[in-house]
Tab-separated table of C-alpha atoms in Angstrom:
chain	number	residue	atom	x	y	z
A	1	UNK	CA	2.673	3.142	-36.174
A	2	UNK	CA	-0.095	0.619	-35.435
A	3	UNK	CA	2.505	-2.015	-34.538
A	4	UNK	CA	4.094	0.354	-32.027
A	5	UNK	CA	0.706	1.069	-30.402
A	6	UNK	CA	-0.125	-2.633	-30.231
A	7	UNK	CA	3.244	-3.363	-28.647
A	8	UNK	CA	2.803	-0.504	-26.162
A	9	UNK	CA	-0.654	-1.795	-25.245
A	10	UNK	CA	0.778	-5.279	-24.719
A	11	UNK	CA	3.391	-3.843	-22.336
A	12	UNK	CA	0.715	-1.944	-20.405
A	13	UNK	CA	-1.447	-5.069	-20.110
A	14	UNK	CA	1.572	-7.122	-19.008
A	15	UNK	CA	2.418	-4.499	-16.330
A	16	UNK	CA	-1.226	-4.419	-15.226
A	17	UNK	CA	-1.240	-8.176	-14.701
A	18	UNK	CA	2.039	-8.084	-12.761
A	19	UNK	CA	0.542	-5.392	-10.500
A	20	UNK	CA	-2.534	-7.580	-9.925
A	21	UNK	CA	-0.297	-10.532	-9.017
A	22	UNK	CA	1.617	-8.354	-6.563
A	23	UNK	CA	-1.558	-7.013	-4.936
A	24	UNK	CA	-2.991	-10.519	-4.580
A	25	UNK	CA	0.274	-11.697	-3.013
A	26	UNK	CA	0.425	-8.901	-0.427
A	27	UNK	CA	-3.267	-8.664	0.529
A	28	UNK	CA	-3.775	-8.729	4.266
A	29	UNK	CA	-7.144	-8.540	6.073
A	30	UNK	CA	-6.207	-5.434	8.093
A	31	UNK	CA	-4.881	-3.517	5.074
A	32	UNK	CA	-7.903	-4.612	3.068
A	33	UNK	CA	-10.253	-3.297	5.767
A	34	UNK	CA	-8.456	0.073	5.926
A	35	UNK	CA	-8.274	0.510	2.152
A	36	UNK	CA	-11.912	-0.534	1.739
A	37	UNK	CA	-12.777	2.443	3.968
A	38	UNK	CA	-10.308	4.819	2.305
A	39	UNK	CA	-11.449	4.034	-1.232
A	40	UNK	CA	-14.877	5.544	-0.588
A	41	UNK	CA	-13.289	8.990	-0.296
A	42	UNK	CA	-13.037	9.017	-4.088
A	43	UNK	CA	-16.714	8.253	-4.677
A	44	UNK	CA	-19.270	10.567	-6.248
A	45	UNK	CA	-20.883	11.008	-2.824
A	46	UNK	CA	-17.546	12.044	-1.309
A	47	UNK	CA	-17.063	14.502	-4.180
A	48	UNK	CA	-20.398	16.123	-3.303
A	49	UNK	CA	-19.311	16.324	0.344
A	50	UNK	CA	-16.042	17.959	-0.766
A	51	UNK	CA	-17.998	20.561	-2.735
A	52	UNK	CA	-20.319	21.066	0.247
A	53	UNK	CA	-17.354	21.676	2.547
A	54	UNK	CA	-15.994	24.228	0.069
A	55	UNK	CA	-19.386	25.955	-0.010
A	56	UNK	CA	-19.846	25.973	3.759
A	57	UNK	CA	-16.288	27.200	4.333
A	58	UNK	CA	-16.768	30.018	1.838
A	59	UNK	CA	-14.019	28.722	-0.453
A	60	UNK	CA	-15.648	30.111	-3.581
A	61	UNK	CA	-12.672	29.752	-5.919
A	62	UNK	CA	-12.118	26.148	-4.853
A	63	UNK	CA	-15.841	25.364	-5.150
A	64	UNK	CA	-16.084	26.727	-8.692
A	65	UNK	CA	-12.901	25.125	-9.999
A	66	UNK	CA	-13.527	21.754	-8.363
A	67	UNK	CA	-17.206	21.743	-9.331
A	68	UNK	CA	-16.485	22.321	-12.996
A	69	UNK	CA	-13.550	19.891	-12.961
A	70	UNK	CA	-15.562	17.144	-11.269
A	71	UNK	CA	-18.330	17.557	-13.836
A	72	UNK	CA	-15.877	17.374	-16.735
A	73	UNK	CA	-14.053	14.393	-15.221
A	74	UNK	CA	-17.337	12.588	-14.617
A	75	UNK	CA	-18.389	13.019	-18.239
A	76	UNK	CA	-14.999	11.791	-19.497
A	77	UNK	CA	-14.934	8.782	-17.164
A	78	UNK	CA	-18.482	7.685	-18.009
A	79	UNK	CA	-17.909	8.116	-21.747
A	80	UNK	CA	-14.742	6.011	-21.608
A	81	UNK	CA	-16.369	3.347	-19.419
A	82	UNK	CA	-19.289	3.022	-21.855
A	83	UNK	CA	-16.950	2.961	-24.851
A	84	UNK	CA	-14.147	0.692	-23.666
A	85	UNK	CA	-15.962	-1.640	-21.226
A	86	UNK	CA	-12.780	-3.191	-19.862
A	87	UNK	CA	-13.523	-6.037	-17.437
A	88	UNK	CA	-12.409	-5.811	-13.823
A	89	UNK	CA	-9.209	-7.471	-12.631
A	90	UNK	CA	-9.541	-10.969	-11.161
A	91	UNK	CA	-10.493	-11.420	-7.493
A	92	UNK	CA	-11.784	-7.926	-6.665
A	93	UNK	CA	-12.486	-7.233	-3.007
A	94	UNK	CA	-15.441	-4.911	-3.478
A	95	UNK	CA	-17.670	-4.205	-6.450
A	96	UNK	CA	-21.150	-2.756	-6.671
A	97	UNK	CA	-22.898	-5.378	-8.796
A	98	UNK	CA	-26.403	-4.390	-9.728
A	99	UNK	CA	-25.588	-0.705	-9.426
A	100	UNK	CA	-27.479	1.467	-11.925
A	101	UNK	CA	-24.232	3.233	-12.825
A	102	UNK	CA	-21.655	2.106	-15.346
A	103	UNK	CA	-19.291	-0.390	-13.768
A	104	UNK	CA	-16.230	-1.258	-15.810
A	105	UNK	CA	-12.566	-1.049	-15.031
A	106	UNK	CA	-11.265	1.672	-17.382
A	107	UNK	CA	-10.779	4.417	-16.263
A	108	UNK	CA	-10.935	4.868	-12.495
A	109	UNK	CA	-13.488	7.510	-11.584
A	110	UNK	CA	-12.278	7.471	-7.973
A	111	UNK	CA	-8.760	8.346	-9.155
A	112	UNK	CA	-10.132	11.176	-11.305
A	113	UNK	CA	-12.039	12.575	-8.326
A	114	UNK	CA	-9.063	12.534	-5.963
A	115	UNK	CA	-6.858	14.104	-8.630
A	116	UNK	CA	-9.335	17.003	-8.693
A	117	UNK	CA	-9.128	17.229	-4.885
A	118	UNK	CA	-5.320	17.341	-5.072
A	119	UNK	CA	-5.264	19.926	-7.851
A	120	UNK	CA	-7.771	22.057	-5.936
A	121	UNK	CA	-5.589	21.923	-2.820
A	122	UNK	CA	-2.430	22.628	-4.836
A	123	UNK	CA	-3.962	25.844	-6.196
A	124	UNK	CA	-5.676	26.855	-2.954
A	125	UNK	CA	-4.403	29.153	-0.245
A	126	UNK	CA	-6.675	27.513	2.355
A	127	UNK	CA	-6.979	23.791	1.535
A	128	UNK	CA	-3.961	21.921	2.970
A	129	UNK	CA	-2.137	20.289	0.068
A	130	UNK	CA	-0.077	17.627	1.904
A	131	UNK	CA	-2.990	15.764	3.582
A	132	UNK	CA	-5.065	15.981	0.402
A	133	UNK	CA	-2.170	14.610	-1.681
A	134	UNK	CA	-1.716	11.727	0.771
A	135	UNK	CA	-5.458	11.037	0.615
A	136	UNK	CA	-5.372	11.086	-3.198
A	137	UNK	CA	-2.434	8.665	-3.282
A	138	UNK	CA	-4.127	6.343	-0.777
A	139	UNK	CA	-7.359	6.248	-2.773
A	140	UNK	CA	-5.477	5.641	-6.042
A	141	UNK	CA	-3.479	2.783	-4.500
A	142	UNK	CA	-6.627	1.358	-2.902
A	143	UNK	CA	-8.291	0.966	-6.292
A	144	UNK	CA	-5.489	-1.290	-7.512
A	145	UNK	CA	-5.020	-3.082	-4.165
A	146	UNK	CA	-8.733	-3.902	-3.909
A	147	UNK	CA	-8.823	-5.206	-7.476
A	148	UNK	CA	-11.431	-2.747	-8.710
A	149	UNK	CA	-9.005	-1.312	-11.275
A	150	UNK	CA	-5.816	-2.152	-13.047
A	151	UNK	CA	-2.867	0.189	-12.471
A	152	UNK	CA	-3.303	1.705	-15.945
A	153	UNK	CA	-6.999	2.400	-15.204
A	154	UNK	CA	-5.988	4.295	-12.091
A	155	UNK	CA	-3.246	6.215	-13.874
A	156	UNK	CA	-5.714	7.145	-16.622
A	157	UNK	CA	-8.174	8.350	-13.979
A	158	UNK	CA	-5.508	10.535	-12.379
A	159	UNK	CA	-4.642	12.032	-15.773
A	160	UNK	CA	-8.323	12.689	-16.489
A	161	UNK	CA	-8.728	14.466	-13.133
A	162	UNK	CA	-5.680	16.676	-13.690
A	163	UNK	CA	-6.725	17.511	-17.259
A	164	UNK	CA	-10.300	18.240	-16.150
A	165	UNK	CA	-9.009	20.630	-13.501
A	166	UNK	CA	-6.756	22.467	-15.964
A	167	UNK	CA	-9.640	22.690	-18.438
A	168	UNK	CA	-11.946	23.979	-15.687
A	169	UNK	CA	-9.515	26.807	-14.948
A	170	UNK	CA	-9.294	27.655	-18.643
A	171	UNK	CA	-13.074	27.651	-19.007
A	172	UNK	CA	-13.488	29.911	-15.983
A	173	UNK	CA	-10.961	32.320	-17.432
A	174	UNK	CA	-12.099	32.205	-21.044
A	175	UNK	CA	-15.791	32.663	-20.370
A	176	UNK	CA	-15.311	34.795	-17.248
A	177	UNK	CA	-17.598	32.477	-15.321
A	178	UNK	CA	-16.925	34.308	-12.067
A	179	UNK	CA	-18.380	37.510	-13.529
A	180	UNK	CA	-21.365	35.575	-14.891
A	181	UNK	CA	-22.082	34.115	-11.433
A	182	UNK	CA	-21.750	37.578	-9.849
A	183	UNK	CA	-24.162	38.956	-12.478
A	184	UNK	CA	-26.721	36.294	-11.688
A	185	UNK	CA	-26.465	36.998	-7.975
A	186	UNK	CA	-26.957	40.744	-8.477
A	187	UNK	CA	-30.232	40.104	-10.324
A	188	UNK	CA	-31.718	38.214	-7.372
């Protein structure tokens, strides 16, 4: 079994390096400028703005699900970054050296965040799913294109975001968090 896992990991690393070579070969200043702007939409700050929009718009269900999911995804991403400490791909376009936060390649926190956005939109009756899905795809691609993550880091981030969202829904249901919030409001 260990030999199979080692071989699978070797294939993933090989694919990651081929993706890096492709991105380096196709980089263009205009595309780089656009994707440098787009990538920020998966940041922690953008996630707070997303939650703020949900709050201001009165999208309570979306706010609760996304808020819990973003918290869970953030914990998972930080734990994996601290544990694995995978170095960044060669020739990254933008990194935040000196940042007080964890900065390693695996997994992509931006991809986890945009996966939560997409899952929120998919379940929502008011958040438009198509534009959010396009945004999520653009941010995920930008992470690989800009050299801040390998393709497998980004895929792992997307999986973390989806799993965090599903877990958030289960937690809300299991512990009846909506009733608990309503109970707290009635006491005020």
